Coordinates of C-alpha atoms in Angstrom, one line a residue:
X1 CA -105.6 -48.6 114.6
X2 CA -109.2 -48.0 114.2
X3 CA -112.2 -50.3 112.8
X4 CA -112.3 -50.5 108.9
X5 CA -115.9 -50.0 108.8
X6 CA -115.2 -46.3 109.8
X7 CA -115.0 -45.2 106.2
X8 CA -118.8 -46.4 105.7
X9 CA -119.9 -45.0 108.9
X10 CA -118.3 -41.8 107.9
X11 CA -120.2 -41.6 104.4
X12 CA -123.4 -42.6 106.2
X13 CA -123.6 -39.9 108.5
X14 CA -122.5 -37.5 105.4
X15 CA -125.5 -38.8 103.5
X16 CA -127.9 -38.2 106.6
X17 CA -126.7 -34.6 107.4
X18 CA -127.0 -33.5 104.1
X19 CA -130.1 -35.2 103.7
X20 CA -129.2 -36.2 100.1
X21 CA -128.7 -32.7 99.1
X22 CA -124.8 -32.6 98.9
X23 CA -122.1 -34.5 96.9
X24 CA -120.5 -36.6 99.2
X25 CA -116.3 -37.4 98.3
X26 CA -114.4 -39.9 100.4
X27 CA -110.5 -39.2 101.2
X28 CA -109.2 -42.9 101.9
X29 CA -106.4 -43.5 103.3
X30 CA -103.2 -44.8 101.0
X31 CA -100.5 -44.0 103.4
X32 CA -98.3 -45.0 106.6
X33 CA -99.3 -43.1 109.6
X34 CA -95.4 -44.1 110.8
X35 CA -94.3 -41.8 108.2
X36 CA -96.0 -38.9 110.2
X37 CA -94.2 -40.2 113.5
X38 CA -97.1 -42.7 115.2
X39 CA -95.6 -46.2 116.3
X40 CA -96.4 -49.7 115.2
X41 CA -98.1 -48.4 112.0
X42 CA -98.0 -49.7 108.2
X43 CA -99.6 -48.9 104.7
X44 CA -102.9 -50.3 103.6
X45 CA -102.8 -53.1 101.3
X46 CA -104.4 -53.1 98.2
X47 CA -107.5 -55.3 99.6
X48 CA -108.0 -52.9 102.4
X49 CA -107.4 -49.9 99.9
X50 CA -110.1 -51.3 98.0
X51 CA -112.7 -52.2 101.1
X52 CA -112.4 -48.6 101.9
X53 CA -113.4 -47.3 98.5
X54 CA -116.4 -49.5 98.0
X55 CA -118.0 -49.2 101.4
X56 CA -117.5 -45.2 100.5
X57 CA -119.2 -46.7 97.1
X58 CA -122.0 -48.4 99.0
X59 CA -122.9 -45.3 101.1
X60 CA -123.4 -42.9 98.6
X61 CA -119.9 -41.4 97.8
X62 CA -119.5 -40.4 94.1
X63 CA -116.1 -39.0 94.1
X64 CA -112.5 -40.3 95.4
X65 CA -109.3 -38.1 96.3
X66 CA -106.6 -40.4 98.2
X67 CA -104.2 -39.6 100.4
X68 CA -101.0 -38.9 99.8
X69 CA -99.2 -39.3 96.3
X70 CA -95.8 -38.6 98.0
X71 CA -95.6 -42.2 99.8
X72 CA -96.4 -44.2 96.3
X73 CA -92.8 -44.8 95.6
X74 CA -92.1 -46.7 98.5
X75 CA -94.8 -49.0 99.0
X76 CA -95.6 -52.0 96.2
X77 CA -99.3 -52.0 97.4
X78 CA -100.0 -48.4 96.6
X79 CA -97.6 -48.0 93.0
X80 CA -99.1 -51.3 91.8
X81 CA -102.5 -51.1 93.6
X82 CA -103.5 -47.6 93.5
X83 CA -103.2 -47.6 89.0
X84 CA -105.3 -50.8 89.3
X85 CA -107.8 -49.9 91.4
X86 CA -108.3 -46.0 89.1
X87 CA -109.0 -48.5 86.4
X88 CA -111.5 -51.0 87.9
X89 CA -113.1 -47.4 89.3
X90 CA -113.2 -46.5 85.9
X91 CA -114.6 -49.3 84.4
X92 CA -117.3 -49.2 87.1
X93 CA -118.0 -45.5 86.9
X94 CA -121.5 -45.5 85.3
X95 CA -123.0 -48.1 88.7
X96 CA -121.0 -46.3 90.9
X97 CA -122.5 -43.0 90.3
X98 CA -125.8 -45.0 90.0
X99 CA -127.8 -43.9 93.0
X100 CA -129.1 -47.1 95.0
X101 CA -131.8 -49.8 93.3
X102 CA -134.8 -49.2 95.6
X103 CA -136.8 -51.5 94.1
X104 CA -133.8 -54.5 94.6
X105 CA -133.7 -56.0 98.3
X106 CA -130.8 -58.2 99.5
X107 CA -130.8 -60.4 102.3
X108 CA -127.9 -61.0 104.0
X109 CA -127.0 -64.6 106.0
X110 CA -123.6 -64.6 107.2
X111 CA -122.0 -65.4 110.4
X112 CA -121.7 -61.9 111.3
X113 CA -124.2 -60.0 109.1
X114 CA -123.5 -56.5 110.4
X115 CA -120.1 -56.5 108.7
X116 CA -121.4 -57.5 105.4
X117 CA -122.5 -53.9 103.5
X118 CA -124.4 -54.3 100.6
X119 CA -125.7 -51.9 97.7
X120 CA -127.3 -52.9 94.2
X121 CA -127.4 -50.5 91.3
X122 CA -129.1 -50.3 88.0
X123 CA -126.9 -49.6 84.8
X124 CA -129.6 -49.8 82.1
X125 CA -129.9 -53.8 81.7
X126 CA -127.5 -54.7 83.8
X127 CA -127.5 -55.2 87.8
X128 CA -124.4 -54.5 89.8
X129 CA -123.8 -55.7 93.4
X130 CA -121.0 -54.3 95.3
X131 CA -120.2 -56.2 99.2
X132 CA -117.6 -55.3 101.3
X133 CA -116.6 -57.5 104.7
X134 CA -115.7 -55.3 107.0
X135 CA -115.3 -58.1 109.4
X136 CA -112.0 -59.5 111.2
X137 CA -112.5 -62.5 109.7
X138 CA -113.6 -64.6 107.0
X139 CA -116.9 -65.3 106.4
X140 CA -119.2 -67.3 104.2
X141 CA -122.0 -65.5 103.3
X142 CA -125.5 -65.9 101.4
X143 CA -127.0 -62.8 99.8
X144 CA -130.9 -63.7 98.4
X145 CA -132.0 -61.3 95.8
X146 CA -135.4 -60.2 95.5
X147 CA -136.9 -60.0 93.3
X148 CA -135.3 -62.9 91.5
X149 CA -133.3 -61.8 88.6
X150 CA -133.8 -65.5 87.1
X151 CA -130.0 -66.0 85.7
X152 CA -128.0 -69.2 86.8
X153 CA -124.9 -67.3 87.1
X154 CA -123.6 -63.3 88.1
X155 CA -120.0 -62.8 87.0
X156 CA -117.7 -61.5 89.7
X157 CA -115.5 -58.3 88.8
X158 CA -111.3 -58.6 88.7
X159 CA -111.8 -62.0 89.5
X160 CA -112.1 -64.2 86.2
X161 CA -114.8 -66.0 87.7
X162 CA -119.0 -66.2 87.8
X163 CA -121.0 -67.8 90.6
X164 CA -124.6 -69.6 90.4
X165 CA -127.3 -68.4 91.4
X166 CA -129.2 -71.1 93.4
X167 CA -132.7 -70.9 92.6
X168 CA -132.1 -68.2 90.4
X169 CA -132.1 -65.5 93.3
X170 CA -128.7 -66.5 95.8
X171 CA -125.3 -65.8 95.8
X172 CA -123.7 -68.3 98.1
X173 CA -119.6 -67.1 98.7
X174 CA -116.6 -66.9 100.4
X175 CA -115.5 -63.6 101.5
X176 CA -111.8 -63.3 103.4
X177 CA -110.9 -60.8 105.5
X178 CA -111.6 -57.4 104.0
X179 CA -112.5 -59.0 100.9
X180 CA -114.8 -57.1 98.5
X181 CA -116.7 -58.9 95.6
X182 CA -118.9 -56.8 92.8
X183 CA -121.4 -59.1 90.9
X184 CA -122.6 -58.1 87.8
X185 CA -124.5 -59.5 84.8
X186 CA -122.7 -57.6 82.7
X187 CA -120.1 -59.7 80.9
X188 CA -117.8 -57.1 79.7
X189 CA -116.9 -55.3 82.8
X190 CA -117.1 -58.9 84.6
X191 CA -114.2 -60.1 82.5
X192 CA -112.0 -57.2 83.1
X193 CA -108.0 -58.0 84.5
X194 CA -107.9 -59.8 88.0
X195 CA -107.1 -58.3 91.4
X196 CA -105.0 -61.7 91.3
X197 CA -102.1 -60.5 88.7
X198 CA -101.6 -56.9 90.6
X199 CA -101.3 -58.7 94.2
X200 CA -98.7 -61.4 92.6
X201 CA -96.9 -58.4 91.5
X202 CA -96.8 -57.0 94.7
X203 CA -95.2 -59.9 96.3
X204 CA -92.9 -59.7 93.9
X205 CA -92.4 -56.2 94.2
X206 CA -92.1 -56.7 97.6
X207 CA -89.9 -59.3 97.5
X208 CA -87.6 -57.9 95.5
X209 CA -86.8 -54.7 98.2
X210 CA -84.8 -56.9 99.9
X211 CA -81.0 -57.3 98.5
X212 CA -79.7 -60.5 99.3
X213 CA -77.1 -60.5 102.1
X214 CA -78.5 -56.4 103.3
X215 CA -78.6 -57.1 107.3
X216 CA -80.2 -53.7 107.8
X217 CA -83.6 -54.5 105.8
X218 CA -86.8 -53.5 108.4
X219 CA -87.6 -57.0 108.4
X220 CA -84.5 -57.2 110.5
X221 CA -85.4 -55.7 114.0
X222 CA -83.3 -52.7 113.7
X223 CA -84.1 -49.1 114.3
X224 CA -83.3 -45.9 113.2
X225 CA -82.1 -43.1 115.4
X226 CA -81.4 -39.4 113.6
X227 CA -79.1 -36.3 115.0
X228 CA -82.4 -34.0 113.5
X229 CA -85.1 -34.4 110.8
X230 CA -86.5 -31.5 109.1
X231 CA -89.9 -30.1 109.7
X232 CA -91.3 -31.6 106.7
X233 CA -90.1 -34.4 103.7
X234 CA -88.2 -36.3 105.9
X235 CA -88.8 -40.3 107.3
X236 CA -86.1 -41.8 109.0
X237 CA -88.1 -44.9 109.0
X238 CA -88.0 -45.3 105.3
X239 CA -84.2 -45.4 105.5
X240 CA -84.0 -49.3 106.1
X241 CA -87.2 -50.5 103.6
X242 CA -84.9 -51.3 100.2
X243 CA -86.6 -48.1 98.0
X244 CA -84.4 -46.1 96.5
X245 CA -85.4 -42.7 95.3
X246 CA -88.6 -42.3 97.4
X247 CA -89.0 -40.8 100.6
X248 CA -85.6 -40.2 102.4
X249 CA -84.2 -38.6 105.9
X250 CA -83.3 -34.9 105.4
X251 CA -81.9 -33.0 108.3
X252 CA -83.0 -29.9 110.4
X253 CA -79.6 -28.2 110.6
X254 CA -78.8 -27.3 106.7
X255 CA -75.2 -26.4 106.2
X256 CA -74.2 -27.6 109.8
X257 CA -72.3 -30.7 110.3
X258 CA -71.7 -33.3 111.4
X259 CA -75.3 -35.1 110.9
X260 CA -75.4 -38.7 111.7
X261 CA -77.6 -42.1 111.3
X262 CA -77.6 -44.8 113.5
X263 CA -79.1 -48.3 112.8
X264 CA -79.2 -50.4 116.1
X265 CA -80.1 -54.0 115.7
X266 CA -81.5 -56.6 118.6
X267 CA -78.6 -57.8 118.7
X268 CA -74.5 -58.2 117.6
X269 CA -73.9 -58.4 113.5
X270 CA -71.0 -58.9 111.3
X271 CA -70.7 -55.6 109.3
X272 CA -68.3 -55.7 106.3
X273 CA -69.6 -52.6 104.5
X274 CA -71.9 -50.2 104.4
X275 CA -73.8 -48.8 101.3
X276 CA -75.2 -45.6 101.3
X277 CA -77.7 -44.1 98.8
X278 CA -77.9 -40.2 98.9
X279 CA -78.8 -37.5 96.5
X280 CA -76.4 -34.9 99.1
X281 CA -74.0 -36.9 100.6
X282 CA -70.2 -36.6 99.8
X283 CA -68.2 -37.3 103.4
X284 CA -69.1 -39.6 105.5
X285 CA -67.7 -41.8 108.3
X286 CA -68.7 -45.1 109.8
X287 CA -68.7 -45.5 113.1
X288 CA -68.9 -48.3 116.1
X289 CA -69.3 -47.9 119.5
X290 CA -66.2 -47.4 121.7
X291 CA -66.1 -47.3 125.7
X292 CA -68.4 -43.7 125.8
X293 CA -67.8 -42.7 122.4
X294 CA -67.2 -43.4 119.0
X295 CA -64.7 -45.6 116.9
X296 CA -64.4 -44.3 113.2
X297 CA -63.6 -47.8 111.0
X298 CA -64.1 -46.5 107.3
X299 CA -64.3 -43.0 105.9
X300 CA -65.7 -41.9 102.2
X301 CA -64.8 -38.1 100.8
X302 CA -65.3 -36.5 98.0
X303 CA -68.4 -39.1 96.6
X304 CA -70.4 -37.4 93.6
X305 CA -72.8 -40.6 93.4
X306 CA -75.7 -41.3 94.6
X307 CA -74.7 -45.1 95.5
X308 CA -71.4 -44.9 97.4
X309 CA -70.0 -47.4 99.1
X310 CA -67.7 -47.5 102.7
X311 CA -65.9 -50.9 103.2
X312 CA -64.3 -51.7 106.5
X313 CA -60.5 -52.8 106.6
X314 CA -61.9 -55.6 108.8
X315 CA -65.3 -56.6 109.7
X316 CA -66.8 -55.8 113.3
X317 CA -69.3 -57.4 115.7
X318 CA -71.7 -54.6 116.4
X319 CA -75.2 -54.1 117.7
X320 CA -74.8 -50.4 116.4
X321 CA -73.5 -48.1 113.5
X322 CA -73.4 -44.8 113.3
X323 CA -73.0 -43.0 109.7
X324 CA -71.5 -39.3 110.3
X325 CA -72.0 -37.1 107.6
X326 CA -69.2 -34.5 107.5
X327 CA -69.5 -32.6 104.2
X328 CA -72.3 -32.4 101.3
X329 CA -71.9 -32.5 97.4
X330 CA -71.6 -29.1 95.5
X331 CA -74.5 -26.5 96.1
X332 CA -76.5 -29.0 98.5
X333 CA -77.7 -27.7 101.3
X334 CA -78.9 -30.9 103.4
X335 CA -78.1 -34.2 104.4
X336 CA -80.4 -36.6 102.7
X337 CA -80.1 -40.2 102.7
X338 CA -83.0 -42.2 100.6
X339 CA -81.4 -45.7 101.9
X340 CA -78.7 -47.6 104.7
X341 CA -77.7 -50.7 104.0
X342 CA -75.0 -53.6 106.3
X343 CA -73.4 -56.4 104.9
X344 CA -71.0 -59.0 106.1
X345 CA -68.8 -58.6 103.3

């Protein structure tokens, strides 16, 4: 909702008030802003995750604290992304707490030249560039080092690649959108494991949220309406995203019934059965609408699982269910539901 290069400008004018006096930390974001109510929001991937730490990098920030650890479970980018990026920081710890090489300039040709953010560092032999695009858009971008560090090739970190350096002194590359590239001379830290592998198992990881045949995955239009949410750990929104045993809905009436979920879709679907995963939940109906009410079509009591399943005698046509909690497992206190799942059959 707000320009990338925010995180830079924010270290910048950290670094000028302080006038270099104070340690400077940067709290990036690793979270969904929808899970604290805003609409139309998502997670950070991992390339934006990283973009933010290494224009924090470039602008003097020695220290990192992200937020939140409590929405890693339910998001590939951050449980994949988050361990590789600790280790790439790690590996990369003695040039980032490098201060600035004053005696390196770097000239940047690119189509839009203010997005491209630039810093070299000295770690005793070896020079270290890191570049972040803050732009909208790709870009192809020449950076001319002076002086000339004389080497035909700088290898590029996580990538498992080097580029040349054309008359010993440019870096001619592609950067996409929010791209970040770190050149180095240093061939051990420029042969560490590709940013490649972890964003192929995020697709996967991504990929694999969605159960075949589940018509009330978020990738299906449908939203989530709740009878109350607690004041804090609960996310309706999470309910439809295929994580189980992350962030769930928890109601703001404990030990009053009935609480209910409803999962409206655009429009009509063949529902079969519904799956429920709860940690609480041991009665439950599911209900269609009916005239100005409610039509109950399958009940569940006395579940002590926490994946319980409510099949329907016969499948309805339905733009909306409605699951009505009516009685909790022994000693719990609230209704929470980590996951809602539709099927045809």
């Amino acid at each position: 909702a707000q320009p990338i290069e925010k995180t830079g400008e924010f270290i910048k004018a950290c670094q000028e008030a302080s006038r270099g006096r104070k340690g400077v930390w940067a709290t990036p974001q690793a979270f969904n802003y929808g899970d604290y109510g805003r609409k139309n929001q998502r997670g950070p991937t991992l390339a934006e995750m990283r973009n933010q730490l290494y224009q924090a990098v470039i602008y003097g920030a020695k220290g990192f604290l992200w937020y939140t650890h409590s929405q890693v479970s339910n998001y590939p980018d951050l449980w994949v992304g988050m361990p590789w990026l600790s280790f790439e920081v790690a590996d990369l710890k003695p040039a980032i707490l490098a201060d600035p090489e004053k005696d390196v300039r770097i000239a940047v040709d690119a189509p839009r030249p203010e997005h491209i953010h630039v810093s070299p560092r000295q770690v005793d032999e070896n020079l270290y560039l890191f570049v972040v695009n803050t732009a909208t858009e790709p870009q192809e971008v020449k950076l001319t080092v002076d002086p000339a560090p004389g080497l035909r090739s700088v290898y590029v970190v996580s990538e498992q690649r080097s580029v040349p350096l054309t008359d010993g002194k440019i870096i001619a590359d592609h950067f996409d959108t929010y791209e970040t590239h770190i050149y180095t001379t240093d061939a051990e830290v420029g042969g560490r494991r590709s940013i490649a592998e972890a964003a192929e198992q995020i697709r996967k990881d991504v990929a694999a949220l969605k159960k075949p045949g589940n018509l009330a995955y978020e990738d299906s239009g449908a939203e989530v309406e709740v009878s109350s949410k607690s004041t804090y750990g609960s996310t309706p929104d999470r309910l439809l995203d295929g994580v189980i045993g992350g962030m769930l809905w928890r109601d703001g009436t404990p030990g009053q019934f009935p609480d209910w979920v409803q999962v409206r879709w655009p429009a009509a679907q063949t529902i079969g059965r519904v799956v429920l995963h709860t940690p609480t939940v041991a009665s439950f109906e599911v209900q269609v609408p009916e005239g100005d009410g409610w039509k109950t079509v399958a009940t569940v009591a006395g579940n002590a699982e926490q994946q319980v399943e409510a099949a329907l005698p016969q499948a309805v046509e339905t733009e909306t269910i409605r699951v009505l909690v009516t009685g909790l497992m022994t000693e719990k206190k609230d209704t929470e539901i980590w996951e809602v799942e539709a099927y045809a059959n």
